[in-house]
């Protein structure tokens, strides 16, 4: 009897320790399991949030690109196709200059004159992007449309480089049925996690499908429920997140480069291929900042094509545009690599000469004039017309950008008043400037 009581006591004496150990272990495992599950659940949301943000960012980029394309085409149409009559040859020449295919120009009702739309389509069996923009012309509202081969755009690069992991698929889908698919999707079995973002200002959206095992990686692995792998699991998850962030940073750099290229295109004058007014002003501003910071010389030229109205009146505006574009190419080719030229307005050009004093600027003006004499436009030569330029030159004296431009502009007008086809140097002090 006593022996039975001792065995019972022994069982109960070991029982609480074992029970407490089991309970403590189960509690610790429960807490660790709960923490791991909560952490991994949160990590899955974060990973999915990054992919979702990446998808939205790509959609935003495509929206900006589409908007810039429509604005550029509308500006080109307003500049080149707004005459009373536009011949098929003129339309083809404009299309060739813009690098587009299948151009069309039609009249429109006023309520759709501001039409702006882009769509995904096929051009001779290959993916293409089609646009249509409305604009005002001399004979009323018109709609200009055309198509670019997809390879001429940045859209394939955006779709192909949306993510850095393997096995994913991205599609740019048009509500009308057109689509552009990424080329990086391989055959992959299993559950897919899907993301979608609309492209503002268009009827497009970006759809992304990522295999769950590629998206979540270790977070769905067998070690998920093992407490003793919690630290190792967090380490692997951290490495996976760092790799993902690094991959996103690389793609972000690529998108930054694409944005820079879009900015470059937005800074180009469509007729001459030179910098437009905004771009040459920015270049002059930056050059003046550098000259002021490093105490360097800088000179500015304002170049005006003499009697350009005569070319338009005698040859027609289309030939006048050809003469102006030819002149721009000749002037640009005669400059140094560090110099910059832009279309200032009409038939005027602004030339920035960094690191150049008055003597060097005068040498530059002679190069420009000699180059133009040696390479006259065919349209002008065929009608016995000579293309000459008047140049106003000002060396920077420490003043602001507007004052420097004003000095060069006043020198230009002095040259024009003196008979044109000449170079006029601006006075270097306010007193002399007022006297001139």
Coordinates of C-alpha atoms in Angstrom, one line a residue:
X1 CA 0.0 0.0 0.0
X2 CA 2.7 2.4 0.9
X3 CA 4.7 1.3 -2.1
X4 CA 1.7 2.2 -4.3
X5 CA 1.5 5.7 -2.7
X6 CA 5.2 6.3 -3.3
X7 CA 4.8 5.3 -7.0
X8 CA 1.9 7.7 -7.3
X9 CA 3.8 10.5 -5.7
X10 CA 6.8 9.9 -7.9
X11 CA 4.6 10.0 -11.0
X12 CA 3.0 13.3 -9.8
X13 CA 6.4 14.7 -8.8
X14 CA 7.8 14.2 -12.3
X15 CA 4.5 15.1 -13.9
X16 CA 4.5 18.8 -13.1
X17 CA 8.0 19.3 -14.4
X18 CA 7.3 17.5 -17.5
X19 CA 4.0 19.2 -17.9
X20 CA 5.5 22.7 -17.2
X21 CA 8.3 21.9 -19.7
X22 CA 5.8 20.7 -22.3
X23 CA 3.5 23.7 -21.7
X24 CA 6.5 26.1 -21.8
X25 CA 7.7 24.5 -25.0
X26 CA 4.3 24.5 -26.5
X27 CA 3.8 28.1 -25.4
X28 CA 7.2 29.1 -26.8
X29 CA 6.6 27.3 -30.0
X30 CA 3.1 28.8 -30.1
X31 CA 4.6 32.3 -29.7
X32 CA 7.4 31.6 -32.1
X33 CA 5.0 30.0 -34.6
X34 CA 2.6 33.0 -34.2
X35 CA 5.4 35.5 -34.5
X36 CA 6.8 33.6 -37.6
X37 CA 3.3 33.3 -39.1
X38 CA 2.6 37.0 -38.5
X39 CA 6.0 38.1 -39.7
X40 CA 5.7 36.0 -42.9
X41 CA 2.2 37.1 -43.5
X42 CA 3.3 40.7 -43.2
X43 CA 6.3 39.9 -45.4
X44 CA 4.1 38.5 -48.1
X45 CA 2.0 41.6 -48.0
X46 CA 5.1 43.8 -48.3
X47 CA 6.4 41.8 -51.2
X48 CA 3.1 41.9 -52.9
X49 CA 2.9 45.6 -52.1
X50 CA 6.2 46.2 -53.8
X51 CA 5.2 44.4 -56.9
X52 CA 1.9 46.2 -56.9
X53 CA 3.7 49.5 -56.5
X54 CA 6.1 48.5 -59.3
X55 CA 3.1 47.8 -61.5
X56 CA 1.5 51.2 -60.7
X57 CA 4.8 52.9 -61.3
X58 CA 5.1 51.2 -64.7
X59 CA 1.5 52.2 -65.5
X60 CA 2.3 55.8 -64.5
X61 CA 5.4 55.8 -66.7
X62 CA 3.4 54.4 -69.7
X63 CA 0.7 57.1 -69.0
X64 CA 3.3 59.8 -69.1
X65 CA 4.9 58.4 -72.2
X66 CA 1.5 58.2 -74.0
X67 CA 0.6 61.7 -72.9
X68 CA 4.0 63.0 -74.2
X69 CA 3.5 61.2 -77.5
X70 CA 0.1 62.7 -78.0
X71 CA 1.3 66.2 -77.1
X72 CA 4.3 65.9 -79.4
X73 CA 2.1 64.6 -82.3
X74 CA -0.5 67.3 -81.8
X75 CA 2.3 70.0 -81.7
X76 CA 3.8 68.6 -84.9
X77 CA 0.4 68.5 -86.6
X78 CA -0.4 72.0 -85.5
X79 CA 3.0 73.2 -86.8
X80 CA 3.2 71.2 -90.1
X81 CA -0.3 70.3 -91.1
X82 CA -2.4 73.3 -90.2
X83 CA -2.4 74.9 -93.6
X84 CA -5.6 75.5 -95.7
X85 CA -4.7 72.4 -97.8
X86 CA -2.4 69.5 -97.1
X87 CA -1.4 67.4 -100.1
X88 CA -0.8 63.7 -99.8
X89 CA 2.9 64.3 -100.6
X90 CA 3.1 66.8 -97.8
X91 CA 1.4 64.3 -95.4
X92 CA 3.9 61.6 -96.4
X93 CA 6.8 63.9 -95.9
X94 CA 5.6 64.9 -92.5
X95 CA 5.1 61.2 -91.6
X96 CA 8.6 60.4 -92.9
X97 CA 10.1 63.2 -90.8
X98 CA 8.3 61.9 -87.7
X99 CA 9.2 58.3 -88.4
X100 CA 5.6 57.1 -88.3
X101 CA 3.6 54.8 -90.6
X102 CA 0.1 54.7 -92.0
X103 CA -0.6 58.5 -91.6
X104 CA -4.1 59.9 -92.1
X105 CA -5.5 63.4 -91.9
X106 CA -9.2 64.0 -91.9
X107 CA -11.6 66.8 -91.0
X108 CA -13.6 66.4 -87.8
X109 CA -16.6 67.8 -85.9
X110 CA -15.7 70.5 -83.5
X111 CA -16.8 68.5 -80.5
X112 CA -14.2 65.9 -81.2
X113 CA -11.5 68.3 -82.3
X114 CA -9.7 67.9 -79.0
X115 CA -9.7 64.1 -79.5
X116 CA -6.5 62.4 -78.1
X117 CA -6.2 58.7 -78.0
X118 CA -3.7 55.9 -78.3
X119 CA -4.3 52.2 -79.0
X120 CA -2.4 49.0 -79.4
X121 CA -2.7 47.5 -82.8
X122 CA -0.8 45.5 -85.5
X123 CA 1.2 47.0 -88.3
X124 CA 1.9 44.5 -91.0
X125 CA 1.6 41.7 -88.5
X126 CA 3.9 43.3 -85.9
X127 CA 2.9 45.1 -82.7
X128 CA 2.4 48.8 -83.1
X129 CA 1.0 51.8 -81.3
X130 CA -1.6 54.0 -83.1
X131 CA -2.5 57.5 -82.1
X132 CA -5.1 60.1 -83.1
X133 CA -5.0 63.8 -82.2
X134 CA -7.4 66.6 -83.0
X135 CA -6.2 70.1 -83.8
X136 CA -7.3 73.4 -85.3
X137 CA -6.2 74.1 -88.9
X138 CA -6.7 76.9 -91.3
X139 CA -9.7 75.1 -92.8
X140 CA -11.2 74.0 -89.5
X141 CA -10.8 71.1 -87.1
X142 CA -8.8 68.1 -88.2
X143 CA -7.7 64.7 -86.8
X144 CA -4.1 63.5 -87.5
X145 CA -3.5 59.8 -86.9
X146 CA -0.6 57.4 -87.6
X147 CA 1.2 54.4 -86.1
X148 CA 4.7 53.7 -84.8
X149 CA 6.2 50.2 -84.8
X150 CA 6.4 49.0 -81.2
X151 CA 10.2 48.7 -81.6
X152 CA 10.4 52.5 -82.0
X153 CA 8.9 53.0 -78.6
X154 CA 10.0 52.3 -75.0
X155 CA 7.0 50.2 -74.2
X156 CA 8.6 46.8 -74.9
X157 CA 11.5 47.7 -72.5
X158 CA 9.0 48.8 -69.8
X159 CA 7.0 45.6 -70.1
X160 CA 10.1 43.3 -70.3
X161 CA 11.9 44.8 -67.3
X162 CA 9.0 45.4 -64.9
X163 CA 10.3 42.8 -62.4
X164 CA 13.7 41.1 -61.8
X165 CA 12.5 37.6 -60.6
X166 CA 12.0 34.7 -62.9
X167 CA 8.8 33.1 -64.3
X168 CA 6.6 36.3 -64.3
X169 CA 4.5 37.6 -67.1
X170 CA 3.4 41.2 -67.8
X171 CA 0.9 42.4 -70.4
X172 CA 0.0 45.8 -71.6
X173 CA -3.7 45.4 -72.6
X174 CA -5.9 47.7 -74.7
X175 CA -9.6 47.7 -73.9
X176 CA -10.1 47.3 -77.7
X177 CA -8.3 43.9 -77.7
X178 CA -4.7 44.9 -78.5
X179 CA -2.0 43.7 -76.2
X180 CA 1.8 43.7 -75.7
X181 CA 3.3 40.8 -73.8
X182 CA 6.6 40.5 -72.0
X183 CA 9.1 38.1 -73.5
X184 CA 10.4 36.8 -70.2
X185 CA 7.6 34.5 -69.1
X186 CA 8.4 30.8 -69.1
X187 CA 6.1 27.8 -68.6
X188 CA 5.4 27.6 -64.9
X189 CA 2.9 25.4 -63.1
X190 CA 1.2 26.3 -59.8
X191 CA -0.7 29.2 -58.4
X192 CA -0.3 32.7 -59.9
X193 CA -0.5 35.9 -58.0
X194 CA -2.0 38.7 -60.2
X195 CA -1.6 42.4 -60.1
X196 CA -3.2 45.1 -62.3
X197 CA -3.0 48.8 -62.8
X198 CA -4.8 51.1 -65.2
X199 CA -2.8 53.4 -67.4
X200 CA -4.3 56.9 -66.8
X201 CA -5.4 58.8 -69.9
X202 CA -5.7 55.7 -72.0
X203 CA -7.9 52.6 -72.4
X204 CA -4.9 50.5 -71.3
X205 CA -4.0 48.5 -68.3
X206 CA -0.9 46.6 -67.1
X207 CA -1.5 43.0 -65.9
X208 CA 1.2 41.1 -64.1
X209 CA 1.1 37.4 -63.1
X210 CA 3.8 36.1 -60.8
X211 CA 4.1 32.4 -59.6
X212 CA 3.4 32.4 -55.9
X213 CA 6.5 30.3 -55.2
X214 CA 8.7 32.9 -57.0
X215 CA 7.0 35.8 -55.4
X216 CA 7.0 34.6 -51.8
X217 CA 10.0 32.2 -51.9
X218 CA 10.9 31.0 -48.5
X219 CA 7.8 32.5 -46.9
X220 CA 5.8 29.5 -48.2
X221 CA 8.6 27.0 -47.5
X222 CA 8.5 23.9 -45.3
X223 CA 10.4 25.6 -42.5
X224 CA 7.5 28.1 -42.0
X225 CA 6.1 26.2 -38.9
X226 CA 9.5 25.3 -37.3
X227 CA 10.4 27.6 -34.5
X228 CA 14.1 26.7 -34.4
X229 CA 14.3 27.9 -38.1
X230 CA 12.8 31.3 -37.3
X231 CA 16.1 33.1 -37.2
X232 CA 17.4 31.3 -40.3
X233 CA 14.1 32.0 -42.0
X234 CA 14.2 35.7 -41.2
X235 CA 17.8 35.8 -42.5
X236 CA 16.8 34.2 -45.8
X237 CA 13.8 36.5 -46.1
X238 CA 16.0 39.5 -45.4
X239 CA 18.4 38.4 -48.2
X240 CA 15.5 37.9 -50.5
X241 CA 14.1 41.4 -49.8
X242 CA 17.6 43.0 -50.2
X243 CA 17.9 41.2 -53.6
X244 CA 14.5 42.3 -54.6
X245 CA 15.2 45.9 -53.6
X246 CA 18.5 45.8 -55.5
X247 CA 16.7 44.5 -58.5
X248 CA 14.0 47.2 -58.2
X249 CA 16.8 49.8 -57.9
X250 CA 18.4 48.6 -61.1
X251 CA 15.2 48.7 -63.0
X252 CA 14.4 52.1 -61.5
X253 CA 17.8 53.3 -62.9
X254 CA 16.8 51.9 -66.3
X255 CA 13.4 53.7 -66.1
X256 CA 15.3 56.9 -65.1
X257 CA 17.4 56.6 -68.3
X258 CA 14.2 56.1 -70.3
X259 CA 12.7 59.1 -68.6
X260 CA 15.8 61.1 -69.6
X261 CA 15.4 59.9 -73.2
X262 CA 11.8 61.1 -73.1
X263 CA 12.9 64.4 -71.7
X264 CA 15.5 64.7 -74.5
X265 CA 12.8 64.1 -77.1
X266 CA 10.6 66.6 -75.5
X267 CA 13.4 69.2 -75.7
X268 CA 13.9 68.9 -79.5
X269 CA 12.4 71.3 -82.1
X270 CA 10.5 69.0 -84.5
X271 CA 11.3 71.1 -87.6
X272 CA 15.1 71.6 -87.2
X273 CA 16.0 68.8 -84.9
X274 CA 17.8 71.3 -82.7
X275 CA 17.1 72.1 -79.0
X276 CA 13.8 73.9 -78.6
X277 CA 13.6 77.3 -76.8
X278 CA 13.1 75.8 -73.4
X279 CA 16.0 73.4 -73.8
X280 CA 18.5 76.0 -75.0
X281 CA 17.4 78.3 -72.2
X282 CA 18.1 75.5 -69.7
X283 CA 21.5 74.9 -71.3
X284 CA 22.4 78.6 -71.2
X285 CA 21.3 78.8 -67.5
X286 CA 23.5 75.8 -66.6
X287 CA 26.4 77.1 -68.6
X288 CA 26.2 80.5 -66.9
X289 CA 26.1 78.8 -63.5
X290 CA 29.2 76.9 -64.4
X291 CA 31.0 79.9 -65.8
X292 CA 30.2 81.9 -62.7
X293 CA 31.3 79.1 -60.3
X294 CA 34.6 78.4 -62.1
X295 CA 35.2 81.9 -63.4
X296 CA 35.1 80.9 -67.1
X297 CA 34.4 82.9 -70.2
X298 CA 31.1 82.5 -72.1
X299 CA 29.7 84.1 -75.2
X300 CA 26.3 84.1 -76.7
X301 CA 25.2 84.4 -80.4
X302 CA 21.7 85.3 -81.7
X303 CA 21.6 84.2 -85.3
X304 CA 18.8 85.4 -87.7
X305 CA 18.3 84.1 -91.2
X306 CA 18.2 87.2 -93.4
X307 CA 15.0 88.0 -95.3
X308 CA 13.5 84.7 -94.4
X309 CA 10.0 86.0 -95.3
X310 CA 11.1 86.2 -98.9
X311 CA 11.8 82.5 -99.0
X312 CA 8.3 81.7 -97.7
X313 CA 6.7 84.2 -100.1
X314 CA 8.7 83.1 -103.2
X315 CA 9.1 79.3 -102.5
X316 CA 6.2 78.6 -100.3
X317 CA 6.1 77.7 -96.6
X318 CA 7.0 74.1 -97.1
X319 CA 10.2 75.0 -99.0
X320 CA 10.9 77.7 -96.5
X321 CA 10.8 75.1 -93.8
X322 CA 13.2 72.9 -95.8
X323 CA 15.6 75.9 -96.1
X324 CA 15.3 76.6 -92.4
X325 CA 16.0 73.0 -91.5
X326 CA 19.0 72.9 -93.8
X327 CA 20.4 76.1 -92.4
X328 CA 20.0 74.6 -88.9
X329 CA 21.9 71.5 -89.8
X330 CA 24.8 73.5 -91.4
X331 CA 25.1 75.8 -88.4
X332 CA 25.0 72.9 -85.9
X333 CA 27.7 71.0 -87.8
X334 CA 30.0 74.0 -87.7
X335 CA 30.0 74.2 -83.9
X336 CA 32.3 72.5 -81.4
X337 CA 31.1 69.5 -79.4
X338 CA 30.8 71.6 -76.2
X339 CA 28.8 74.4 -77.9
X340 CA 25.0 74.3 -78.2
X341 CA 22.5 75.7 -80.6
X342 CA 18.7 75.9 -80.3
X343 CA 15.8 77.3 -82.2
X344 CA 15.0 80.6 -80.4
X345 CA 11.9 81.3 -82.4
X346 CA 10.8 81.6 -86.1
X347 CA 14.0 81.9 -88.1
X348 CA 16.2 82.9 -85.1
X349 CA 18.7 80.6 -83.4
X350 CA 20.5 80.9 -80.1
X351 CA 24.1 79.6 -79.8
X352 CA 25.8 79.1 -76.4
X353 CA 29.7 79.1 -76.5
X354 CA 31.0 77.9 -73.1
X355 CA 34.6 78.8 -72.3
X356 CA 34.8 81.3 -75.2
X357 CA 35.8 84.9 -75.0
X358 CA 35.0 87.6 -77.6
X359 CA 37.8 86.7 -79.9
X360 CA 36.9 83.0 -79.9
X361 CA 33.2 83.9 -80.4
X362 CA 34.1 86.0 -83.5
X363 CA 36.0 83.0 -84.9
X364 CA 33.0 80.9 -84.3
X365 CA 30.8 83.4 -86.2
X366 CA 33.1 83.2 -89.2
X367 CA 33.0 79.4 -89.1
X368 CA 29.2 79.5 -89.1
X369 CA 29.0 82.0 -92.0
X370 CA 31.7 80.2 -94.1
X371 CA 29.9 76.9 -93.6
X372 CA 26.6 78.3 -94.7
X373 CA 28.3 79.9 -97.8
X374 CA 29.8 76.5 -98.7
X375 CA 26.6 74.6 -98.2
X376 CA 23.5 76.4 -99.5
X377 CA 20.1 74.8 -99.5
X378 CA 19.2 73.3 -102.9
X379 CA 15.7 75.0 -102.8
X380 CA 17.3 78.4 -102.5
X381 CA 20.1 77.8 -105.0
X382 CA 17.6 76.5 -107.6
X383 CA 15.8 79.9 -107.5
X384 CA 18.9 82.1 -107.4
X385 CA 18.5 82.9 -103.7
X386 CA 21.3 83.1 -101.2
X387 CA 20.9 82.2 -97.6
X388 CA 22.8 84.6 -95.3
X389 CA 22.6 85.3 -91.6
X390 CA 23.0 88.2 -89.3
X391 CA 24.6 87.5 -86.0
X392 CA 24.5 89.4 -82.7
X393 CA 27.3 88.5 -80.3
X394 CA 27.7 89.2 -76.6
X395 CA 30.5 88.1 -74.3
X396 CA 29.2 87.4 -70.8
X397 CA 30.2 90.2 -68.3
X398 CA 28.7 88.7 -65.1
X399 CA 25.2 89.8 -65.7
X400 CA 22.1 87.6 -65.5
X401 CA 20.8 85.4 -68.4
X402 CA 18.0 87.8 -69.5
X403 CA 20.4 90.7 -69.6
X404 CA 23.0 88.7 -71.6
X405 CA 20.3 87.6 -74.1
X406 CA 19.1 91.2 -74.4
X407 CA 22.6 92.5 -75.2
X408 CA 23.1 89.9 -77.9
X409 CA 19.6 90.5 -79.3
X410 CA 20.2 94.3 -79.5
X411 CA 23.5 93.6 -81.3
X412 CA 21.5 91.5 -83.8
X413 CA 19.1 94.3 -84.5
X414 CA 22.0 96.7 -84.9
X415 CA 23.5 94.3 -87.5
X416 CA 20.1 94.0 -89.3
X417 CA 19.7 97.8 -89.3
X418 CA 23.2 98.1 -90.8
X419 CA 22.4 96.0 -93.8
X420 CA 22.4 92.4 -92.6
X421 CA 24.7 89.5 -93.5
X422 CA 27.1 90.7 -90.8
X423 CA 28.3 90.1 -87.3
X424 CA 27.6 92.8 -84.6
X425 CA 29.4 92.7 -81.3
X426 CA 27.4 94.0 -78.2
X427 CA 29.0 96.7 -76.1
X428 CA 30.5 95.3 -72.9
X429 CA 29.2 97.8 -70.4
X430 CA 25.7 99.2 -69.5
X431 CA 26.8 102.7 -70.5
X432 CA 27.9 101.6 -74.0
X433 CA 24.9 99.4 -74.3
X434 CA 22.6 102.4 -73.7
X435 CA 24.6 104.5 -76.1
X436 CA 24.1 101.8 -78.8

